[in-house]
CSV table of C-alpha atoms in Angstrom, one decimal:
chain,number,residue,atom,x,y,z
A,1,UNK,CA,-17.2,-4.8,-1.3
A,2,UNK,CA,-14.2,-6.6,-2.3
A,3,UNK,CA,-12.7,-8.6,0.0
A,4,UNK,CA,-9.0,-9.7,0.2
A,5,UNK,CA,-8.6,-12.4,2.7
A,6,UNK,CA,-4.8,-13.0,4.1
A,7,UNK,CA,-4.9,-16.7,5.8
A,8,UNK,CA,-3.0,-16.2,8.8
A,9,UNK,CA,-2.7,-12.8,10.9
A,10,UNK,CA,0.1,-13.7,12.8
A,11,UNK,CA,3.1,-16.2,12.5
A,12,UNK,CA,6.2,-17.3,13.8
A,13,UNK,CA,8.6,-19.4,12.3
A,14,UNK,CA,11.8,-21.0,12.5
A,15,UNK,CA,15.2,-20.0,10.3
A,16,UNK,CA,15.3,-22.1,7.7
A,17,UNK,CA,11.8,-23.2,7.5
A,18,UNK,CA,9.6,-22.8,4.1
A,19,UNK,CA,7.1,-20.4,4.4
A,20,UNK,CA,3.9,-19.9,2.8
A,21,UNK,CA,1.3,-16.9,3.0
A,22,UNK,CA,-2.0,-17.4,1.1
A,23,UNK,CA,-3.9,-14.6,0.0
A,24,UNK,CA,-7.2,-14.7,-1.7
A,25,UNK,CA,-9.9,-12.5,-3.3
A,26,UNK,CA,-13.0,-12.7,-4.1
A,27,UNK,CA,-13.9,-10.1,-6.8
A,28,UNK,CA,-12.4,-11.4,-10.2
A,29,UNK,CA,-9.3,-9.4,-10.3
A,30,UNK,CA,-6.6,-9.3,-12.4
A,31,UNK,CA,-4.1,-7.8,-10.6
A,32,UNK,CA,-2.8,-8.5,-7.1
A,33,UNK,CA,0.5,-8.0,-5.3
A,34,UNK,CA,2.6,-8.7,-2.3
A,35,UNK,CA,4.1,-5.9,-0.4
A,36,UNK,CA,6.3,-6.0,2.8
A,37,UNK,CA,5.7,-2.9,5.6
A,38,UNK,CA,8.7,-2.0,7.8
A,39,UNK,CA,8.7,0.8,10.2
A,40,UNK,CA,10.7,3.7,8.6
A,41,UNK,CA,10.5,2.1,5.3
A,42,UNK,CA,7.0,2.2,4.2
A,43,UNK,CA,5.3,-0.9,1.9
A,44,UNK,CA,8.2,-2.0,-0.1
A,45,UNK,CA,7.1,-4.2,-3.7
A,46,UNK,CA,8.1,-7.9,-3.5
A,47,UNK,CA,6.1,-9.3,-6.3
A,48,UNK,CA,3.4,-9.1,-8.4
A,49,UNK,CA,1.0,-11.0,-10.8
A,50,UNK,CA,-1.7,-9.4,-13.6
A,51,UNK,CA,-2.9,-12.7,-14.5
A,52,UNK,CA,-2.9,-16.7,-13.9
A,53,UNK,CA,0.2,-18.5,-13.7
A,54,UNK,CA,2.3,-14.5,-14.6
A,55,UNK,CA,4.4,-13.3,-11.9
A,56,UNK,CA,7.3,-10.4,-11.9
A,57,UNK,CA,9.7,-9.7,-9.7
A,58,UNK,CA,9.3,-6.4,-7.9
A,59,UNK,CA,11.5,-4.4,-5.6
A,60,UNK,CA,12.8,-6.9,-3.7
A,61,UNK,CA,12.4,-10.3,-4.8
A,62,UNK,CA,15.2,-12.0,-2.9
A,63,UNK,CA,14.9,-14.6,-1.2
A,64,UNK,CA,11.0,-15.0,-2.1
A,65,UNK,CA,8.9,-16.8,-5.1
A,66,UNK,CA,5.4,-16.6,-5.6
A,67,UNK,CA,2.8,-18.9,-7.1
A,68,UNK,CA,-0.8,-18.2,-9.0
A,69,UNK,CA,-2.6,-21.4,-10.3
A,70,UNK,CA,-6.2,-19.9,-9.8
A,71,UNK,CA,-7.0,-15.8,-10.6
A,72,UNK,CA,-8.4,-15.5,-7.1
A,73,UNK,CA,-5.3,-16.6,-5.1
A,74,UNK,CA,-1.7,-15.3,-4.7
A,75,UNK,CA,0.7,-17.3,-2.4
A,76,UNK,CA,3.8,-16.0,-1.2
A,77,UNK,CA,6.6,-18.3,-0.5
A,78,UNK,CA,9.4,-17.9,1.6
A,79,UNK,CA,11.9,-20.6,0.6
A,80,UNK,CA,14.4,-20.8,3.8
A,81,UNK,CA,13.1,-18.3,6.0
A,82,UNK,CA,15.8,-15.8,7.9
A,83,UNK,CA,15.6,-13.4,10.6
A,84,UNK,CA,15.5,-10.6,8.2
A,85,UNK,CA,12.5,-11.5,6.8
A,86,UNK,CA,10.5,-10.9,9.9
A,87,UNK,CA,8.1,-8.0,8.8
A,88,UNK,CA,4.1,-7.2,7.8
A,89,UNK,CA,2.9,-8.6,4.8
A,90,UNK,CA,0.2,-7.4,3.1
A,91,UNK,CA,-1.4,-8.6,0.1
A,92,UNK,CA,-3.5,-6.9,-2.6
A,93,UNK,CA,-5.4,-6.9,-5.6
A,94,UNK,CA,-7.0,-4.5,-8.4
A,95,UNK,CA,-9.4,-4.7,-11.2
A,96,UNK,CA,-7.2,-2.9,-13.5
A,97,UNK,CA,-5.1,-0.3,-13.7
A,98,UNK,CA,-5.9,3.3,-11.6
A,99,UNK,CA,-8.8,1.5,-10.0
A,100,UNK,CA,-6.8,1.5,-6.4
A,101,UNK,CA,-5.7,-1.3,-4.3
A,102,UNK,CA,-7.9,-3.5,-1.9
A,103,UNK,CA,-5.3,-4.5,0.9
A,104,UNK,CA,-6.2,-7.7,2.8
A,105,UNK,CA,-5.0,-7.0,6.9
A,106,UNK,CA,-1.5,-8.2,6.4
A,107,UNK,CA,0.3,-11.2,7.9
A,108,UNK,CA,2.8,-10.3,10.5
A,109,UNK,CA,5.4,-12.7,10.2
A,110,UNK,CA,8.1,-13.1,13.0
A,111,UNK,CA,10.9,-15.7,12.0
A,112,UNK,CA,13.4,-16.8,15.0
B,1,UNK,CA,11.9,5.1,-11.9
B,2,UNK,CA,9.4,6.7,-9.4
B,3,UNK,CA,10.0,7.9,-5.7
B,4,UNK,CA,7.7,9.7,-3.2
B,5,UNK,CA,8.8,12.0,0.0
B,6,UNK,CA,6.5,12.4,2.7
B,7,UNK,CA,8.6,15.7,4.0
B,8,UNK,CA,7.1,14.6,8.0
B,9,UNK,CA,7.0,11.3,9.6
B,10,UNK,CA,4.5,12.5,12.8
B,11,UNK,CA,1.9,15.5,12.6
B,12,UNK,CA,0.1,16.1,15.8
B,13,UNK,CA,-2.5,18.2,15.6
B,14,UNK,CA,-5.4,19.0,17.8
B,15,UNK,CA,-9.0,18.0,16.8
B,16,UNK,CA,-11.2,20.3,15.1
B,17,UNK,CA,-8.1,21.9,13.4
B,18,UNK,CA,-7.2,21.7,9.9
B,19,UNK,CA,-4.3,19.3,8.7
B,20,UNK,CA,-2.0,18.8,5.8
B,21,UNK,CA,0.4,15.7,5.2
B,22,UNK,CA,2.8,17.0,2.6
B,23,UNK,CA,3.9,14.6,-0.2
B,24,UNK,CA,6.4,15.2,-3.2
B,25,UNK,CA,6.9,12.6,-6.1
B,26,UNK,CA,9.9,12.5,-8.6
B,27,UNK,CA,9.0,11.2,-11.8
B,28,UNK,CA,9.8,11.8,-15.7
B,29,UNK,CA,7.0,10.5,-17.1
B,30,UNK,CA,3.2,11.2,-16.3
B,31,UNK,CA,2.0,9.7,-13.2
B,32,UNK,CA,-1.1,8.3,-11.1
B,33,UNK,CA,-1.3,9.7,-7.5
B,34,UNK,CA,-3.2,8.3,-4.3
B,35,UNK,CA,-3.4,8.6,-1.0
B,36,UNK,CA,-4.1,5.5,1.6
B,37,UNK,CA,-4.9,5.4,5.0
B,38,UNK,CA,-4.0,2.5,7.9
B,39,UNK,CA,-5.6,2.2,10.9
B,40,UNK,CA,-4.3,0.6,13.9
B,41,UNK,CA,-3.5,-3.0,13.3
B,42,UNK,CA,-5.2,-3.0,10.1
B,43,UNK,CA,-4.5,-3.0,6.1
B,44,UNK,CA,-4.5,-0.1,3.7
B,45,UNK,CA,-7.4,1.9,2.7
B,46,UNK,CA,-7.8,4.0,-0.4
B,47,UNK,CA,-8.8,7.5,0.3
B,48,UNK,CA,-8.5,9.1,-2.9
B,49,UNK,CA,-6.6,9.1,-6.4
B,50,UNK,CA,-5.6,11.3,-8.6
B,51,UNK,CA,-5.3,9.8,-12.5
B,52,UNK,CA,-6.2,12.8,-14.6
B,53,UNK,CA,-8.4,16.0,-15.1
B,54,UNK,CA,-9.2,18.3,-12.6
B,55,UNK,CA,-6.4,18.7,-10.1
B,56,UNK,CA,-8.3,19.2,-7.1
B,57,UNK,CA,-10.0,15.6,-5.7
B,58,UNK,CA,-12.3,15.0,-3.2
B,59,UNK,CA,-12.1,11.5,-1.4
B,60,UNK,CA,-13.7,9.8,1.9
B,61,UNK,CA,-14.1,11.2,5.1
B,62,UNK,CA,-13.9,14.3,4.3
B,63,UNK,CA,-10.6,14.0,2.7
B,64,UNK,CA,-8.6,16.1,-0.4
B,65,UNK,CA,-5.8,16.4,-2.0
B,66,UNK,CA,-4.3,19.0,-4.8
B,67,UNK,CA,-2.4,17.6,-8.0
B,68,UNK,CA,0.5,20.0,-8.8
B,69,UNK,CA,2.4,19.5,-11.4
B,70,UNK,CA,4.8,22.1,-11.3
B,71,UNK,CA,5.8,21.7,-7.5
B,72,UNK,CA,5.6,17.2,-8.2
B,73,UNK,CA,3.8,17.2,-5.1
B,74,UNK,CA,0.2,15.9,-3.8
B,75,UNK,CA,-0.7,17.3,-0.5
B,76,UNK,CA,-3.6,15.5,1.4
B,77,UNK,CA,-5.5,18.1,3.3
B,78,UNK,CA,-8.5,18.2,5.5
B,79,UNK,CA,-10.4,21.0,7.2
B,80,UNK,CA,-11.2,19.8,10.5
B,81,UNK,CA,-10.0,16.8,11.7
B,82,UNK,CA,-11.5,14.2,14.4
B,83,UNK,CA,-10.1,11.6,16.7
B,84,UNK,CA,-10.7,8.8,14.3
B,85,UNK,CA,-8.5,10.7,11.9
B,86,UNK,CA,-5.3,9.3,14.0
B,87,UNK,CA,-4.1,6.8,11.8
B,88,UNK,CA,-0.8,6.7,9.2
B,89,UNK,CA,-1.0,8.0,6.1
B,90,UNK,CA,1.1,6.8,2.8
B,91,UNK,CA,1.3,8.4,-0.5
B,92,UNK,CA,2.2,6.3,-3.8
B,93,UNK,CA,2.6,7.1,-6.9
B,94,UNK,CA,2.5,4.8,-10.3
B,95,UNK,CA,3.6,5.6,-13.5
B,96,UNK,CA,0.5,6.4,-15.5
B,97,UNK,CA,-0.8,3.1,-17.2
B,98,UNK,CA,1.2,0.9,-14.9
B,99,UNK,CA,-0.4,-1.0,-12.0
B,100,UNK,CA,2.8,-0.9,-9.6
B,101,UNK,CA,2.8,1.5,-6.6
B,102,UNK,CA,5.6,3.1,-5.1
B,103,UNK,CA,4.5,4.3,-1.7
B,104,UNK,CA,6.6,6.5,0.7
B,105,UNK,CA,7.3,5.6,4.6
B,106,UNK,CA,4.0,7.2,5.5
B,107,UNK,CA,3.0,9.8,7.9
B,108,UNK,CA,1.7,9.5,11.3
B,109,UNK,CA,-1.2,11.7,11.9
B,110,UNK,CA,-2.0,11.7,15.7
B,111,UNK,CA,-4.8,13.5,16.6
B,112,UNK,CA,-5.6,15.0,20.4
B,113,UNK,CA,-8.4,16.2,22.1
């Protein structure tokens, strides 16, 4: 089975502190993403990449950047943290298009 | 652009009863359907997808959902449902070809003895 491995399961931060959440995989895909999950808002697109050293922005891309230097791991970057940013994050990755998502168990990030 | 509507945010329902979690899409262009599950404290997990063909699709745990085109909507159902059922659902849809999911807030199945 594929397995999507998100470094940290819980975090806390402080405002204004850089922020990074590491996400690996371990099947060779090409695709993987980073989703936020708020209660009442369901997973919301922040960015994604379908190959090495490609990103695009997604839904909402403020106030984050991403990285990919190696297929098998996606790093999310917070640049100066903020409250509103506190949330789940969950990463993920597909073989290609159609094929589904494997989520990793999501990083739930609390920033103070 | 895509969007999803799951029409209930909590179904309670007791066990050994049949269920449905309602979801409608908006979309002008053809689209890929799925349906994931999240368990307590846990990621998502694909139950089933929809991409073309026959309408009707079978997925795990005893799991399906109907593709209709006319009505945008892709309604998970399942016969007889179990305590381990009680989980949140979420719905997503892609526009056909494209990787990127748009998922709606997700429905809260909670089942009782």
């Amino acid at each position: 089975d594929v397995k999507v491995t998100q470094s940290s399961r819980y975090l806390v931060k402080r405002t204004g502190e850089k922020v990074f959440l590491e996400c690996v995989q371990d099947m060779d895909h090409e695709n993987m993403f980073w989703y936020r999950q708020d209660p009442g808002l369901g997973l919301r697109l922040i960015y994604f990449s379908y190959d090495v050293k490609m990103k695009e922005k997604g839904d909402i891309p403020e106030g984050y950047s991403v990285s990919r230097e190696k297929k098998e791991r996606f790093s999310l970057i917070l640049e100066s943290a903020s409250t509103n940013q506190t949330s789940m994050y969950l990463c993920a990755s597909e073989t290609g298009t159609g094929y589904g998502y494997t989520f990793g168990s999501g990083t739930r990030l609390t920033v103070v | 652009a895509q969007s999803v509507t799951q029409l209930d945010s909590q179904v309670p329902v007791f066990e050994e009863a049949p269920v449905e979690l309602r979801c409608n899409y908006s979309s002008s262009v053809s689209v890929y359907l799925f349906w994931y599950v999240q368990y307590p404290n846990q990621g998502l997990q694909l139950l089933l997808k929809y991409l073309s063909g026959s309408t009707l699709v079978k997925g795990i745990n005893g799991f399906e959902a109907e593709f209709n085109k006319s009505q945008t909507s892709f309604h998970l159902r399942k016969p007889s449902v179990h305590i381990s059922d009680t989980a949140e659902y979420f719905c997503a849809v892609s526009r056909s070809g494209y990787s990127t999911l748009t998922f709606g807030k997700g429905t809260m199945l909670l089942v009782s003895p």
